[in-house]
Coordinates of C-alpha atoms in Angstrom, one line a residue:
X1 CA 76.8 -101.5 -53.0
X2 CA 74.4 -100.1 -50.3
X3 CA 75.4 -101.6 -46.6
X4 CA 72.6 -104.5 -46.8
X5 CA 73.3 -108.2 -46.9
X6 CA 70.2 -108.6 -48.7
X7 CA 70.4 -107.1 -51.7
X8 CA 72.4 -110.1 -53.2
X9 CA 69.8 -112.7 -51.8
X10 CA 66.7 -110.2 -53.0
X11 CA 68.7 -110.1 -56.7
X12 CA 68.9 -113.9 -56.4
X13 CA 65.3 -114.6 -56.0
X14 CA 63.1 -115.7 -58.5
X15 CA 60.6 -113.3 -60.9
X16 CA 57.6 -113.8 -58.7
X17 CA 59.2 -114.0 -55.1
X18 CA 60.4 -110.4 -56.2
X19 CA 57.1 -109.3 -57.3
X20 CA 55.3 -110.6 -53.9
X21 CA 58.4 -108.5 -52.0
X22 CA 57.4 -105.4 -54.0
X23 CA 53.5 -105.8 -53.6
X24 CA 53.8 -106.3 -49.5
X25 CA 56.1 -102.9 -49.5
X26 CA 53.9 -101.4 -52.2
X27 CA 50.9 -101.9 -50.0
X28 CA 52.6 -100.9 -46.6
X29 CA 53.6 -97.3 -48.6
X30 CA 49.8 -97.3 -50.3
X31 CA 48.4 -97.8 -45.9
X32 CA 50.9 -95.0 -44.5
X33 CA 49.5 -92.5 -46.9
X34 CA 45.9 -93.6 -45.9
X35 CA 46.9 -93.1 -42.4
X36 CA 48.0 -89.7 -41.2
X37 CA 49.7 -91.6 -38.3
X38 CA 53.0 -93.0 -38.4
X39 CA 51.9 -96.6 -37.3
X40 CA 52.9 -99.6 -39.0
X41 CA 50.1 -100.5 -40.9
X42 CA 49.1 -104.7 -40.5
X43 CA 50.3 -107.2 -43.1
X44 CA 48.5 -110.3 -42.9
X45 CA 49.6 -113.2 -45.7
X46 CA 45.7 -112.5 -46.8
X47 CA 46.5 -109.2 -47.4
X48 CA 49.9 -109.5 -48.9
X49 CA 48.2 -112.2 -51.6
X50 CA 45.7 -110.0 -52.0
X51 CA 48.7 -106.8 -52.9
X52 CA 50.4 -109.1 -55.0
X53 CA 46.8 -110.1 -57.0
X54 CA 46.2 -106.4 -57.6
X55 CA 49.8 -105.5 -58.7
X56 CA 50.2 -108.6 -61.2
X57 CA 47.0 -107.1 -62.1
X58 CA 48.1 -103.6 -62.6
X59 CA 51.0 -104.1 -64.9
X60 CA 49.8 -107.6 -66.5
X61 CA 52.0 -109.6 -65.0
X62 CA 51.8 -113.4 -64.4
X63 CA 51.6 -115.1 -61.6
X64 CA 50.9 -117.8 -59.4
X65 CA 47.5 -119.3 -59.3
X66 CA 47.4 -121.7 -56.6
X67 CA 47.2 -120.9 -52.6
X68 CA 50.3 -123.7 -52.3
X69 CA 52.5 -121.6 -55.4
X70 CA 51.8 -118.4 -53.2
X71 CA 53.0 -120.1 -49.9
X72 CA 56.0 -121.3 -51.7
X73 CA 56.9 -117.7 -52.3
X74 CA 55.9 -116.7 -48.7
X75 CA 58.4 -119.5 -47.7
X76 CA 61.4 -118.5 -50.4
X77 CA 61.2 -115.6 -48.9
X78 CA 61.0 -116.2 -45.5
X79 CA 64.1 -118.9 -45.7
X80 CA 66.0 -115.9 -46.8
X81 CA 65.0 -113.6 -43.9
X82 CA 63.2 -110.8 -46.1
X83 CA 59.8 -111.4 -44.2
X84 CA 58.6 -113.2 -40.9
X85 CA 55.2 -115.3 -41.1
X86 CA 54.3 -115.5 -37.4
X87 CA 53.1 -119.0 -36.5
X88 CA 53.1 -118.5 -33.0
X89 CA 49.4 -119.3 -32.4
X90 CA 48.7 -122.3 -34.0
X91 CA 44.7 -121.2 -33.8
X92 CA 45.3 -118.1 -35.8
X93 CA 44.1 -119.0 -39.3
X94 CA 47.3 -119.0 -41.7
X95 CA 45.5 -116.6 -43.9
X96 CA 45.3 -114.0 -40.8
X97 CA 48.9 -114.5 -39.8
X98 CA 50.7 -111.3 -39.6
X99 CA 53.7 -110.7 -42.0
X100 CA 56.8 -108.4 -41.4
X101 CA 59.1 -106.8 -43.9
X102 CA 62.9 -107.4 -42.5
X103 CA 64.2 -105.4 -45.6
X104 CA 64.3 -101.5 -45.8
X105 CA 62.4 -100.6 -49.0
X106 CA 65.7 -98.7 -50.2
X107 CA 67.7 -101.6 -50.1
X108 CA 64.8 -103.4 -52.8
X109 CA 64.7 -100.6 -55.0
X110 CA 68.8 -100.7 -55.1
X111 CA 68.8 -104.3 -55.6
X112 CA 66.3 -103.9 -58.5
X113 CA 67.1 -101.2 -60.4
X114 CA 68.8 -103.3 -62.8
X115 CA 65.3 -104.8 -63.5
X116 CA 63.2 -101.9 -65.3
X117 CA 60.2 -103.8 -64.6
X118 CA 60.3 -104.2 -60.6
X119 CA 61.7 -101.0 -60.8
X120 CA 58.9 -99.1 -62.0
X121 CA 56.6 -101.6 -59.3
X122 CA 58.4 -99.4 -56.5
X123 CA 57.5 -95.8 -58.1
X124 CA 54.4 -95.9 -59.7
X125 CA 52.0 -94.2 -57.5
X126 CA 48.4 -94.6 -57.7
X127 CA 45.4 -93.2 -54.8
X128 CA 46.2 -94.8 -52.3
X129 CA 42.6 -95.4 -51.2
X130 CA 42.0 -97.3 -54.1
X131 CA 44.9 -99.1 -54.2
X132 CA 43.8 -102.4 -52.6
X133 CA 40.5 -103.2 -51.5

């Protein structure tokens, strides 16, 4: 096992809560190859529902319909320290809140390669520019 505490918390979580993780690191890799920088491209929670919309899409997956379903995932995996929803000003619409990843992409694909499905979330490439729009 890799040297991360969170692969057996990411393995615990359910179907969907993986498939948002996967679409917020699947979009961060889909804005670094936009960019020619090495900044950290912005996560909002608008643009992480948005990523896991056009991933569900992709491969025909389900998901969740409802804005409150989605927060429940954003708060699953928040609980379990994969992401941080900053709430620090209360006037920021929760929509535009930013959202960081607290778990190195390596350690998702480790703890989902069991799972050929979420596994194949993490490789398939498509342009980038037309990833999410």
């Amino acid at each position: 096992m890799k040297g991360s505490g969170h692969i057996d918390t990411i393995q615990a979580l359910p179907q969907q809560a993986k498939v948002a993780l996967c679409s917020a690191l699947r979009y961060i890799k889909a804005s670094k190859q936009q960019t020619e920088r090495k900044i950290r491209p912005k996560l909002t929670v608008a643009l992480m529902k948005s990523a896991y919309n056009q991933t569900t899409k992709d491969f025909q997956l389900p998901k969740v319909t409802s804005k409150s379903e989605f927060d429940a995932l954003l708060a699953r995996l928040e609980e379990c320290s994969l992401i941080t929803v900053d709430s620090r000003n209360a006037k920021v619409d929760a929509r535009d809140r930013n959202v960081t990843i607290n778990v190195k992409s390596a350690d998702v694909k480790f703890a989902l390669e069991d799972n050929p499905v979420l596994k194949c979330l993490l490789k398939k490439r498509k342009k980038a520019a037309s990833l999410y729009v």
